[in-house]
PDB file of C-alpha atoms in Angstrom:
ATOM      1  CA  UNK A 265      19.513   3.599  16.179  1.00 55.00           C
ATOM      2  CA  UNK A 266      22.817   1.941  15.224  1.00 73.00           C
ATOM      3  CA  UNK A 267      25.477   3.800  13.250  1.00 86.00           C
ATOM      4  CA  UNK A 268      25.484   3.174   9.464  1.00 89.00           C
ATOM      5  CA  UNK A 269      28.235   1.122   7.896  1.00 91.00           C
ATOM      6  CA  UNK A 270      30.517   3.487   5.960  1.00 92.00           C
ATOM      7  CA  UNK A 271      32.505   1.792   3.223  1.00 89.00           C
ATOM      8  CA  UNK A 272      35.849   2.759   1.728  1.00 88.00           C
ATOM      9  CA  UNK A 273      36.058   5.923  -0.364  1.00 85.00           C
ATOM     10  CA  UNK A 274      33.226   7.860   1.307  1.00 86.00           C
ATOM     11  CA  UNK A 275      33.968  11.427   2.435  1.00 85.00           C
ATOM     12  CA  UNK A 276      32.234  13.481   5.125  1.00 85.00           C
ATOM     13  CA  UNK A 277      31.344  16.204   2.609  1.00 85.00           C
ATOM     14  CA  UNK A 278      28.910  13.791   0.930  1.00 85.00           C
ATOM     15  CA  UNK A 279      26.617  13.773   3.986  1.00 88.00           C
ATOM     16  CA  UNK A 280      25.138  17.154   2.977  1.00 84.00           C
ATOM     17  CA  UNK A 281      23.627  15.687  -0.202  1.00 83.00           C
ATOM     18  CA  UNK A 282      22.462  12.491   1.508  1.00 85.00           C
ATOM     19  CA  UNK A 283      20.798  14.345   4.391  1.00 84.00           C
ATOM     20  CA  UNK A 284      19.077  16.688   1.927  1.00 81.00           C
ATOM     21  CA  UNK A 285      17.652  13.799  -0.126  1.00 78.00           C
ATOM     22  CA  UNK A 286      16.590  11.600   2.808  1.00 79.00           C
ATOM     23  CA  UNK A 287      12.855  11.134   3.304  1.00 72.00           C
ATOM     24  CA  UNK A 288      11.082  11.457   6.679  1.00 68.00           C
ATOM     25  CA  UNK A 289      11.743   8.331   8.727  1.00 71.00           C
ATOM     26  CA  UNK A 290      14.381   7.013   6.301  1.00 79.00           C
ATOM     27  CA  UNK A 291      17.434   5.583   8.076  1.00 86.00           C
ATOM     28  CA  UNK A 292      20.836   5.226   6.404  1.00 92.00           C
ATOM     29  CA  UNK A 293      22.094   1.664   6.983  1.00 93.00           C
ATOM     30  CA  UNK A 294      25.156   1.516   4.742  1.00 94.00           C
ATOM     31  CA  UNK A 295      27.114   3.531   2.162  1.00 94.00           C
ATOM     32  CA  UNK A 296      29.434   1.811  -0.329  1.00 95.00           C
ATOM     33  CA  UNK A 297      31.634   3.331  -3.020  1.00 92.00           C
ATOM     34  CA  UNK A 298      31.848   1.799  -6.497  1.00 92.00           C
ATOM     35  CA  UNK A 299      33.569   3.126  -9.586  1.00 86.00           C
ATOM     36  CA  UNK A 300      34.390   6.831  -9.697  1.00 83.00           C
ATOM     37  CA  UNK A 301      32.106   9.261  -7.819  1.00 81.00           C
ATOM     38  CA  UNK A 302      29.433   6.584  -7.414  1.00 89.00           C
ATOM     39  CA  UNK A 303      27.792   5.161  -4.299  1.00 91.00           C
ATOM     40  CA  UNK A 304      25.352   2.452  -3.257  1.00 93.00           C
ATOM     41  CA  UNK A 305      23.294   3.693  -0.307  1.00 93.00           C
ATOM     42  CA  UNK A 306      21.265   1.143   1.667  1.00 93.00           C
ATOM     43  CA  UNK A 307      18.434   2.717   3.655  1.00 89.00           C
ATOM     44  CA  UNK A 308      15.489   1.426   5.655  1.00 85.00           C
ATOM     45  CA  UNK A 309      13.213   2.286   2.701  1.00 78.00           C
ATOM     46  CA  UNK A 310      15.234   2.052  -0.524  1.00 83.00           C
ATOM     47  CA  UNK A 311      18.259   0.844  -2.429  1.00 89.00           C
ATOM     48  CA  UNK A 312      19.817   4.086  -3.732  1.00 88.00           C
ATOM     49  CA  UNK A 313      22.198   4.400  -6.664  1.00 88.00           C
ATOM     50  CA  UNK A 314      23.928   7.779  -6.433  1.00 86.00           C
ATOM     51  CA  UNK A 315      25.876   8.843  -9.509  1.00 80.00           C
ATOM     52  CA  UNK A 316      27.296  12.290  -8.990  1.00 71.00           C
ATOM     53  CA  UNK A 317      27.078  14.435 -12.117  1.00 57.00           C
ATOM     54  CA  UNK A 318      24.781  15.085 -15.104  1.00 46.00           C
ATOM     55  CA  UNK A 319      22.193  12.511 -16.172  1.00 42.00           C
ATOM     56  CA  UNK A 320      19.107  12.012 -18.346  1.00 39.00           C
ATOM     57  CA  UNK A 321      16.066  10.534 -16.570  1.00 39.00           C
ATOM     58  CA  UNK A 322      14.851   7.252 -18.006  1.00 40.00           C
ATOM     59  CA  UNK A 323      12.569   4.525 -16.731  1.00 39.00           C
ATOM     60  CA  UNK A 324      12.517   3.570 -13.077  1.00 41.00           C
ATOM     61  CA  UNK A 325      15.155   0.872 -13.385  1.00 41.00           C
ATOM     62  CA  UNK A 326      17.613   3.061 -15.319  1.00 41.00           C
ATOM     63  CA  UNK A 327      20.394   5.078 -13.731  1.00 43.00           C
ATOM     64  CA  UNK A 328      20.018   8.536 -12.226  1.00 52.00           C
ATOM     65  CA  UNK A 329      21.930  10.970 -10.001  1.00 68.00           C
ATOM     66  CA  UNK A 330      20.255   9.956  -6.755  1.00 73.00           C
ATOM     67  CA  UNK A 331      17.769   7.291  -7.700  1.00 78.00           C
ATOM     68  CA  UNK A 332      15.723   5.311  -5.228  1.00 77.00           C
ATOM     69  CA  UNK A 333      14.805   1.749  -6.112  1.00 80.00           C
ATOM     70  CA  UNK A 334      12.333  -0.240  -3.974  1.00 79.00           C
ATOM     71  CA  UNK A 335      13.719  -3.484  -2.621  1.00 84.00           C
ATOM     72  CA  UNK A 336      10.680  -5.160  -4.160  1.00 78.00           C
ATOM     73  CA  UNK A 337      12.285  -4.639  -7.587  1.00 79.00           C
ATOM     74  CA  UNK A 338      15.617  -6.179  -6.634  1.00 88.00           C
ATOM     75  CA  UNK A 339      16.528  -9.859  -6.810  1.00 88.00           C
ATOM     76  CA  UNK A 340      19.627 -12.083  -6.489  1.00 92.00           C
ATOM     77  CA  UNK A 341      22.446  -9.791  -5.302  1.00 94.00           C
ATOM     78  CA  UNK A 342      25.769 -11.622  -5.618  1.00 95.00           C
ATOM     79  CA  UNK A 343      29.461 -11.258  -6.441  1.00 95.00           C
ATOM     80  CA  UNK A 344      29.904 -10.994 -10.187  1.00 93.00           C
ATOM     81  CA  UNK A 345      31.066 -14.257 -11.808  1.00 90.00           C
ATOM     82  CA  UNK A 346      33.617 -12.559 -14.068  1.00 90.00           C
ATOM     83  CA  UNK A 347      34.586  -9.573 -11.880  1.00 91.00           C
ATOM     84  CA  UNK A 348      35.236 -10.483  -8.232  1.00 90.00           C
ATOM     85  CA  UNK A 349      35.410  -6.814  -7.196  1.00 94.00           C
ATOM     86  CA  UNK A 350      31.868  -6.164  -8.452  1.00 94.00           C
ATOM     87  CA  UNK A 351      28.303  -6.828  -7.304  1.00 95.00           C
ATOM     88  CA  UNK A 352      25.606  -7.833  -9.737  1.00 94.00           C
ATOM     89  CA  UNK A 353      21.869  -7.967  -9.104  1.00 92.00           C
ATOM     90  CA  UNK A 354      18.585  -8.034 -10.997  1.00 89.00           C
ATOM     91  CA  UNK A 355      16.577  -4.794 -10.984  1.00 82.00           C
ATOM     92  CA  UNK A 356      13.105  -5.225 -12.464  1.00 71.00           C
ATOM     93  CA  UNK A 357      14.401  -8.337 -14.314  1.00 75.00           C
ATOM     94  CA  UNK A 358      17.393  -6.447 -15.752  1.00 83.00           C
ATOM     95  CA  UNK A 359      20.903  -7.471 -14.620  1.00 90.00           C
ATOM     96  CA  UNK A 360      22.948  -4.510 -13.364  1.00 90.00           C
ATOM     97  CA  UNK A 361      26.601  -4.491 -12.251  1.00 92.00           C
ATOM     98  CA  UNK A 362      28.238  -2.201  -9.701  1.00 93.00           C
ATOM     99  CA  UNK A 363      31.950  -2.398 -10.505  1.00 92.00           C
ATOM    100  CA  UNK A 364      35.219  -1.627  -8.744  1.00 93.00           C
ATOM    101  CA  UNK A 365      34.060  -2.012  -5.149  1.00 94.00           C
ATOM    102  CA  UNK A 366      36.324  -2.583  -2.169  1.00 94.00           C
ATOM    103  CA  UNK A 367      36.569  -6.350  -1.572  1.00 94.00           C
ATOM    104  CA  UNK A 368      35.856  -5.966   2.144  1.00 94.00           C
ATOM    105  CA  UNK A 369      32.668  -3.979   1.463  1.00 94.00           C
ATOM    106  CA  UNK A 370      31.122  -6.491  -0.946  1.00 95.00           C
ATOM    107  CA  UNK A 371      29.911  -9.208   1.500  1.00 95.00           C
ATOM    108  CA  UNK A 372      28.542  -6.587   3.914  1.00 95.00           C
ATOM    109  CA  UNK A 373      26.673  -4.826   1.117  1.00 95.00           C
ATOM    110  CA  UNK A 374      25.177  -8.086  -0.208  1.00 95.00           C
ATOM    111  CA  UNK A 375      24.070  -9.120   3.291  1.00 95.00           C
ATOM    112  CA  UNK A 376      22.324  -5.766   3.840  1.00 94.00           C
ATOM    113  CA  UNK A 377      20.518  -5.926   0.492  1.00 94.00           C
ATOM    114  CA  UNK A 378      19.311  -9.499   1.099  1.00 94.00           C
ATOM    115  CA  UNK A 379      18.020  -8.535   4.537  1.00 93.00           C
ATOM    116  CA  UNK A 380      15.976  -5.644   3.154  1.00 92.00           C
ATOM    117  CA  UNK A 381      14.652  -7.730   0.238  1.00 89.00           C
ATOM    118  CA  UNK A 382      13.340 -10.318   2.714  1.00 88.00           C
ATOM    119  CA  UNK A 383      11.416  -7.656   4.647  1.00 83.00           C
ATOM    120  CA  UNK A 384       9.380  -6.031   1.843  1.00 76.00           C
ATOM    121  CA  UNK A 385       6.905  -7.378  -0.776  1.00 77.00           C
ATOM    122  CA  UNK A 386       7.579  -7.364  -4.516  1.00 77.00           C
ATOM    123  CA  UNK A 387       6.783  -4.177  -6.445  1.00 78.00           C
ATOM    124  CA  UNK A 388       5.342  -4.242  -9.984  1.00 82.00           C
ATOM    125  CA  UNK A 389       6.251  -1.332 -12.264  1.00 79.00           C
ATOM    126  CA  UNK A 390       4.231  -0.674 -15.415  1.00 81.00           C
ATOM    127  CA  UNK A 391       5.532   0.438 -18.782  1.00 72.00           C
ATOM    128  CA  UNK A 392       6.642   4.068 -19.237  1.00 72.00           C
ATOM    129  CA  UNK A 393       6.621   4.712 -15.476  1.00 77.00           C
ATOM    130  CA  UNK A 394       9.568   6.954 -14.578  1.00 70.00           C
ATOM    131  CA  UNK A 395      11.700   7.384 -11.516  1.00 64.00           C
ATOM    132  CA  UNK A 396      10.118  10.829 -10.976  1.00 68.00           C
ATOM    133  CA  UNK A 397       6.609   9.385 -10.812  1.00 71.00           C
ATOM    134  CA  UNK A 398       7.749   6.714  -8.390  1.00 69.00           C
ATOM    135  CA  UNK A 399       9.344   9.328  -6.116  1.00 69.00           C
ATOM    136  CA  UNK A 400       6.188  11.467  -6.228  1.00 70.00           C
ATOM    137  CA  UNK A 401       4.150   8.483  -5.079  1.00 71.00           C
ATOM    138  CA  UNK A 402       6.503   7.839  -2.183  1.00 69.00           C
ATOM    139  CA  UNK A 403       6.568  11.463  -1.058  1.00 69.00           C
ATOM    140  CA  UNK A 404       2.863  12.290  -1.512  1.00 70.00           C
ATOM    141  CA  UNK A 405       0.744   9.155  -1.213  1.00 72.00           C
ATOM    142  CA  UNK A 406       2.628   6.553   0.797  1.00 74.00           C
ATOM    143  CA  UNK A 407       2.519   6.499   4.581  1.00 76.00           C
ATOM    144  CA  UNK A 408       5.413   5.225   6.675  1.00 68.00           C
ATOM    145  CA  UNK A 409       3.570   2.021   7.630  1.00 74.00           C
ATOM    146  CA  UNK A 410       2.537   0.913   4.120  1.00 80.00           C
ATOM    147  CA  UNK A 411       4.286  -0.645   1.124  1.00 82.00           C
ATOM    148  CA  UNK A 412       3.999   0.362  -2.515  1.00 83.00           C
ATOM    149  CA  UNK A 413       2.951  -2.739  -4.487  1.00 88.00           C
ATOM    150  CA  UNK A 414       2.359  -1.452  -8.017  1.00 88.00           C
ATOM    151  CA  UNK A 415       2.558   1.614 -10.295  1.00 88.00           C
ATOM    152  CA  UNK A 416       0.833   1.606 -13.687  1.00 90.00           C
ATOM    153  CA  UNK A 417       0.319   4.123 -16.482  1.00 85.00           C
ATOM    154  CA  UNK A 418      -3.385   4.197 -17.439  1.00 88.00           C
ATOM    155  CA  UNK A 419      -6.022   6.168 -19.339  1.00 84.00           C
ATOM    156  CA  UNK A 420      -9.593   6.884 -18.240  1.00 74.00           C
ATOM    157  CA  UNK A 421     -12.729   6.729 -20.378  1.00 67.00           C
ATOM    158  CA  UNK A 422     -14.482  10.090 -20.861  1.00 59.00           C
ATOM    159  CA  UNK A 423     -11.632  11.895 -19.075  1.00 60.00           C
ATOM    160  CA  UNK A 424      -9.400  14.711 -20.290  1.00 58.00           C
ATOM    161  CA  UNK A 425      -6.738  13.688 -22.785  1.00 60.00           C
ATOM    162  CA  UNK A 426      -4.642  16.619 -21.545  1.00 62.00           C
ATOM    163  CA  UNK A 427      -3.821  14.740 -18.350  1.00 72.00           C
ATOM    164  CA  UNK A 428      -1.643  11.737 -17.598  1.00 79.00           C
ATOM    165  CA  UNK A 429      -3.233   9.103 -15.362  1.00 85.00           C
ATOM    166  CA  UNK A 430      -1.402   6.746 -13.027  1.00 87.00           C
ATOM    167  CA  UNK A 431      -2.605   3.976 -10.741  1.00 91.00           C
ATOM    168  CA  UNK A 432      -0.755   3.402  -7.456  1.00 91.00           C
ATOM    169  CA  UNK A 433      -1.507   0.241  -5.468  1.00 92.00           C
ATOM    170  CA  UNK A 434      -0.310   0.036  -1.866  1.00 90.00           C
ATOM    171  CA  UNK A 435      -0.798  -2.298   1.065  1.00 90.00           C
ATOM    172  CA  UNK A 436      -3.499   0.040   2.438  1.00 89.00           C
ATOM    173  CA  UNK A 437      -5.232   1.714  -0.518  1.00 91.00           C
ATOM    174  CA  UNK A 438      -5.466   2.380  -4.255  1.00 92.00           C
ATOM    175  CA  UNK A 439      -4.757   5.853  -5.645  1.00 89.00           C
ATOM    176  CA  UNK A 440      -5.615   7.266  -9.067  1.00 88.00           C
ATOM    177  CA  UNK A 441      -3.456  10.271  -9.832  1.00 83.00           C
ATOM    178  CA  UNK A 442      -4.134  12.616 -12.746  1.00 80.00           C
ATOM    179  CA  UNK A 443      -1.376  15.036 -13.744  1.00 73.00           C
ATOM    180  CA  UNK A 444      -2.176  17.998 -15.991  1.00 66.00           C
ATOM    181  CA  UNK A 445      -0.450  21.226 -16.956  1.00 57.00           C
ATOM    182  CA  UNK A 446      -2.329  23.292 -14.381  1.00 55.00           C
ATOM    183  CA  UNK A 447      -3.718  20.787 -11.906  1.00 56.00           C
ATOM    184  CA  UNK A 448      -3.178  17.546 -10.005  1.00 65.00           C
ATOM    185  CA  UNK A 449      -6.116  15.302  -9.100  1.00 76.00           C
ATOM    186  CA  UNK A 450      -5.953  12.442  -6.612  1.00 80.00           C
ATOM    187  CA  UNK A 451      -8.722   9.915  -5.926  1.00 87.00           C
ATOM    188  CA  UNK A 452      -8.320   7.227  -3.266  1.00 88.00           C
ATOM    189  CA  UNK A 453     -10.137   3.881  -3.184  1.00 90.00           C
ATOM    190  CA  UNK A 454     -10.620   1.802  -0.036  1.00 90.00           C
ATOM    191  CA  UNK A 455     -10.267  -1.982  -0.393  1.00 92.00           C
ATOM    192  CA  UNK A 456     -13.376  -2.454   1.774  1.00 89.00           C
ATOM    193  CA  UNK A 457     -15.564  -0.662  -0.783  1.00 90.00           C
ATOM    194  CA  UNK A 458     -14.586  -2.858  -3.769  1.00 92.00           C
ATOM    195  CA  UNK A 459     -17.206  -5.493  -4.592  1.00 92.00           C
ATOM    196  CA  UNK A 460     -15.492  -7.197  -7.533  1.00 93.00           C
ATOM    197  CA  UNK A 461     -12.217  -7.015  -9.489  1.00 94.00           C
ATOM    198  CA  UNK A 462     -11.909  -7.852 -13.204  1.00 94.00           C
ATOM    199  CA  UNK A 463      -9.188  -7.613 -15.825  1.00 92.00           C
ATOM    200  CA  UNK A 464      -9.052  -7.781 -19.601  1.00 88.00           C
ATOM    201  CA  UNK A 465      -6.025  -8.787 -21.663  1.00 86.00           C
ATOM    202  CA  UNK A 466      -5.880  -7.643 -25.283  1.00 82.00           C
ATOM    203  CA  UNK A 467      -3.373  -8.195 -28.054  1.00 81.00           C
ATOM    204  CA  UNK A 468      -1.526  -4.997 -27.175  1.00 82.00           C
ATOM    205  CA  UNK A 469      -3.059  -3.478 -24.031  1.00 86.00           C
ATOM    206  CA  UNK A 470      -4.976  -4.539 -20.937  1.00 88.00           C
ATOM    207  CA  UNK A 471      -7.733  -3.104 -18.734  1.00 91.00           C
ATOM    208  CA  UNK A 472      -8.599  -3.214 -15.043  1.00 93.00           C
ATOM    209  CA  UNK A 473     -12.206  -2.902 -13.826  1.00 93.00           C
ATOM    210  CA  UNK A 474     -13.134  -2.219 -10.197  1.00 94.00           C
ATOM    211  CA  UNK A 475     -16.790  -2.724  -9.262  1.00 93.00           C
ATOM    212  CA  UNK A 476     -18.233  -0.562  -6.489  1.00 90.00           C
ATOM    213  CA  UNK A 477     -21.790  -0.236  -5.188  1.00 86.00           C
ATOM    214  CA  UNK A 478     -23.646   1.682  -7.898  1.00 83.00           C
ATOM    215  CA  UNK A 479     -20.713   2.308 -10.270  1.00 87.00           C
ATOM    216  CA  UNK A 480     -17.589   0.866 -11.884  1.00 90.00           C
ATOM    217  CA  UNK A 481     -14.126   2.338 -12.502  1.00 90.00           C
ATOM    218  CA  UNK A 482     -12.359   1.250 -15.699  1.00 91.00           C
ATOM    219  CA  UNK A 483      -8.605   1.770 -16.014  1.00 91.00           C
ATOM    220  CA  UNK A 484      -7.641   1.371 -19.654  1.00 89.00           C
ATOM    221  CA  UNK A 485      -4.600   1.049 -21.924  1.00 88.00           C
ATOM    222  CA  UNK A 486      -2.333  -0.631 -19.409  1.00 89.00           C
ATOM    223  CA  UNK A 487       0.431  -2.941 -20.616  1.00 84.00           C
ATOM    224  CA  UNK A 488      -0.655  -6.232 -22.157  1.00 83.00           C
ATOM    225  CA  UNK A 489      -0.403  -8.197 -18.896  1.00 86.00           C
ATOM    226  CA  UNK A 490      -0.622  -5.277 -16.480  1.00 90.00           C
ATOM    227  CA  UNK A 491      -4.402  -5.426 -16.005  1.00 90.00           C
ATOM    228  CA  UNK A 492      -4.107  -9.045 -14.899  1.00 91.00           C
ATOM    229  CA  UNK A 493      -1.176  -8.268 -12.572  1.00 91.00           C
ATOM    230  CA  UNK A 494      -2.951  -5.278 -11.012  1.00 92.00           C
ATOM    231  CA  UNK A 495      -6.127  -7.312 -10.483  1.00 94.00           C
ATOM    232  CA  UNK A 496      -4.183 -10.050  -8.694  1.00 93.00           C
ATOM    233  CA  UNK A 497      -2.464  -7.541  -6.387  1.00 93.00           C
ATOM    234  CA  UNK A 498      -5.750  -5.827  -5.528  1.00 94.00           C
ATOM    235  CA  UNK A 499      -7.616  -9.093  -4.953  1.00 94.00           C
ATOM    236  CA  UNK A 500      -4.870 -10.270  -2.589  1.00 92.00           C
ATOM    237  CA  UNK A 501      -5.108  -7.032  -0.615  1.00 92.00           C
ATOM    238  CA  UNK A 502      -8.915  -7.255  -0.446  1.00 92.00           C
ATOM    239  CA  UNK A 503      -8.605 -10.776   0.979  1.00 90.00           C
ATOM    240  CA  UNK A 504      -6.002  -9.646   3.529  1.00 86.00           C
ATOM    241  CA  UNK A 505      -8.147  -6.682   4.576  1.00 81.00           C
ATOM    242  CA  UNK A 506     -11.223  -8.860   5.069  1.00 77.00           C
ATOM    243  CA  UNK A 507      -9.230 -11.381   7.112  1.00 70.00           C
ATOM    244  CA  UNK A 508      -7.861  -8.593   9.307  1.00 64.00           C
ATOM    245  CA  UNK A 509     -11.349  -7.172   9.862  1.00 51.00           C
ATOM    246  CA  UNK A 510     -12.715 -10.630  10.699  1.00 48.00           C
ATOM    247  CA  UNK A 511      -9.951 -11.202  13.253  1.00 47.00           C
ATOM    248  CA  UNK A 512     -10.562  -7.838  14.909  1.00 44.00           C
ATOM    249  CA  UNK A 513     -14.289  -8.496  15.062  1.00 39.00           C
ATOM    250  CA  UNK A 514     -13.802 -11.918  16.630  1.00 39.00           C
ATOM    251  CA  UNK A 515     -11.398 -10.571  19.243  1.00 37.00           C
ATOM    252  CA  UNK A 516     -13.686  -7.662  20.019  1.00 39.00           C
ATOM    253  CA  UNK A 517     -16.784  -9.804  20.512  1.00 36.00           C
ATOM    254  CA  UNK A 518     -15.244 -11.422  23.580  1.00 36.00           C
ATOM    255  CA  UNK A 519     -12.789  -8.791  24.717  1.00 37.00           C
ATOM    256  CA  UNK A 520     -12.036  -5.098  24.235  1.00 35.00           C
ATOM    257  CA  UNK A 521     -15.030  -4.252  21.990  1.00 36.00           C
ATOM    258  CA  UNK A 522     -17.713  -5.489  24.383  1.00 39.00           C
ATOM    259  CA  UNK A 523     -18.653  -1.969  25.456  1.00 45.00           C
ATOM    260  CA  UNK A 524     -18.604  -0.391  21.975  1.00 51.00           C
ATOM    261  CA  UNK A 525     -22.005   0.650  20.604  1.00 64.00           C
ATOM    262  CA  UNK A 526     -22.555  -1.410  17.389  1.00 69.00           C
ATOM    263  CA  UNK A 527     -24.704   1.404  15.983  1.00 72.00           C
ATOM    264  CA  UNK A 528     -21.735   3.803  16.186  1.00 70.00           C
ATOM    265  CA  UNK A 529     -19.512   1.262  14.409  1.00 72.00           C
ATOM    266  CA  UNK A 530     -22.020   0.928  11.549  1.00 72.00           C
ATOM    267  CA  UNK A 531     -22.446   4.699  11.289  1.00 71.00           C
ATOM    268  CA  UNK A 532     -18.663   5.225  11.219  1.00 70.00           C
ATOM    269  CA  UNK A 533     -18.166   2.615   8.466  1.00 70.00           C
ATOM    270  CA  UNK A 534     -20.923   4.221   6.368  1.00 68.00           C
ATOM    271  CA  UNK A 535     -19.417   7.700   6.862  1.00 67.00           C
ATOM    272  CA  UNK A 536     -16.009   6.439   5.668  1.00 65.00           C
ATOM    273  CA  UNK A 537     -17.550   4.859   2.560  1.00 66.00           C
ATOM    274  CA  UNK A 538     -16.661   1.333   3.670  1.00 68.00           C
ATOM    275  CA  UNK A 539     -20.268   0.137   3.167  1.00 72.00           C
ATOM    276  CA  UNK A 540     -23.017   1.175   0.756  1.00 73.00           C
ATOM    277  CA  UNK A 541     -26.406   2.706   1.727  1.00 74.00           C
ATOM    278  CA  UNK A 542     -28.077  -0.632   1.052  1.00 76.00           C
ATOM    279  CA  UNK A 543     -25.583  -2.466   3.287  1.00 74.00           C
ATOM    280  CA  UNK A 544     -25.995   0.240   5.942  1.00 74.00           C
ATOM    281  CA  UNK A 545     -29.806  -0.179   5.984  1.00 77.00           C
ATOM    282  CA  UNK A 546     -29.493  -3.974   6.140  1.00 77.00           C
ATOM    283  CA  UNK A 547     -27.070  -3.797   9.075  1.00 76.00           C
ATOM    284  CA  UNK A 548     -29.391  -1.415  10.898  1.00 75.00           C
ATOM    285  CA  UNK A 549     -32.286  -3.813  10.344  1.00 74.00           C
ATOM    286  CA  UNK A 550     -30.228  -6.779  11.583  1.00 70.00           C
ATOM    287  CA  UNK A 551     -29.095  -4.788  14.605  1.00 68.00           C
ATOM    288  CA  UNK A 552     -32.678  -3.867  15.487  1.00 68.00           C
ATOM    289  CA  UNK A 553     -33.775  -7.503  15.247  1.00 61.00           C
ATOM    290  CA  UNK A 554     -30.882  -8.658  17.428  1.00 58.00           C
ATOM    291  CA  UNK A 555     -31.675  -6.281  20.300  1.00 53.00           C
ATOM    292  CA  UNK A 556     -33.221  -8.073  23.281  1.00 49.00           C
ATOM    293  CA  UNK A 557     -36.758  -6.983  24.185  1.00 51.00           C
ATOM    294  CA  UNK A 558     -37.115  -5.290  27.533  1.00 58.00           C
ATOM    295  CA  UNK A 559     -39.593  -7.023  29.882  1.00 63.00           C
ATOM    296  CA  UNK A 560     -40.684  -6.755  33.499  1.00 64.00           C
ATOM    297  CA  UNK A 561     -41.477  -9.791  35.608  1.00 67.00           C
ATOM    298  CA  UNK A 562     -44.505  -9.424  37.893  1.00 69.00           C
ATOM    299  CA  UNK A 563     -43.364 -10.101  41.468  1.00 66.00           C
ATOM    300  CA  UNK A 564     -46.839 -11.411  42.382  1.00 65.00           C
ATOM    301  CA  UNK A 565     -47.492 -13.993  39.650  1.00 65.00           C
ATOM    302  CA  UNK A 566     -44.223 -14.168  37.657  1.00 64.00           C
ATOM    303  CA  UNK A 567     -45.754 -13.160  34.313  1.00 66.00           C
ATOM    304  CA  UNK A 568     -43.781 -11.282  31.658  1.00 65.00           C
ATOM    305  CA  UNK A 569     -45.010  -7.771  30.941  1.00 66.00           C
ATOM    306  CA  UNK A 570     -44.321  -4.766  28.744  1.00 66.00           C
ATOM    307  CA  UNK A 571     -42.691  -2.192  31.071  1.00 62.00           C
ATOM    308  CA  UNK A 572     -44.764   0.582  29.493  1.00 60.00           C
ATOM    309  CA  UNK A 573     -48.097  -0.980  30.483  1.00 62.00           C
ATOM    310  CA  UNK A 574     -47.780  -0.209  34.211  1.00 66.00           C
ATOM    311  CA  UNK A 575     -49.915  -3.153  35.321  1.00 67.00           C
ATOM    312  CA  UNK A 576     -49.533  -6.923  35.058  1.00 68.00           C
ATOM    313  CA  UNK A 577     -51.620  -8.398  32.241  1.00 62.00           C
ATOM    314  CA  UNK A 578     -52.290 -11.549  34.303  1.00 63.00           C
ATOM    315  CA  UNK A 579     -53.132 -10.396  37.834  1.00 66.00           C
ATOM    316  CA  UNK A 580     -53.603  -6.628  37.398  1.00 66.00           C
ATOM    317  CA  UNK A 581     -51.145  -5.664  40.151  1.00 68.00           C
ATOM    318  CA  UNK A 582     -49.045  -2.526  39.567  1.00 70.00           C
ATOM    319  CA  UNK A 583     -45.589  -3.304  38.213  1.00 69.00           C
ATOM    320  CA  UNK A 584     -42.500  -2.088  40.051  1.00 67.00           C
TER     321      UNK A 584
END
């Protein structure tokens, strides 16, 4: 691992805070000072805006003391048009300036940000989602090899009004998280189990409907366009997942999967909830039909025989 780029104005004593806040697997790529007691920290996972001192938490794109921002939210980093010692960029469609930077640090910082933006997909953040909720998703639900694609505030029909519900969409799964005063509930959905995706757009709010075998899940009271956005993200991931499965199946049919028992594959998929009971029964039926029938050829006359009969049906000679 290469050493991080340390910009002007950074002191060794600051490493204690940075090391404490770093997530598992997160690598520090660059640290740049701007303003007074403020730092941009570029990591392998996040763009971090560290403002030392007191703060009030706001929405995910607002400032905080040590606030992670996914690169999927960031666009167009550049030198400010009216302040050549400042960087400006768009965070969740809001232009933010980082002023009073060292002139030598600016091009290096911009290059690092652009590189990380190019390597991760865009992230969609719903209304009223806070930095705290985003961090909880990263720490509790997101694995090191997946990307967070969307976070939305939702409500659930016939569910407790004493809980807050959030929908997290990643490159590998969907998570519904319910936060109450005394409990936390988490339900995960596999893309392979979703039969159909729908969205509804109202005058004020939107809904997302996921169709599964035997039941539907309705996520209500999202932002006006958020149901449509969430549906598009999920549909894209379903398509990608199916394409990946198709490619693996095609490779396996001629290569490394030749010796795998198809019955065990079907049983494993059913156990994981990837296929319904009806689909499981149909696959079993298709598998049974595809199995070749065992026969014995009579060495005397060449006739085909059932191996359980013991004698040739044509000439009567005992089968070997």
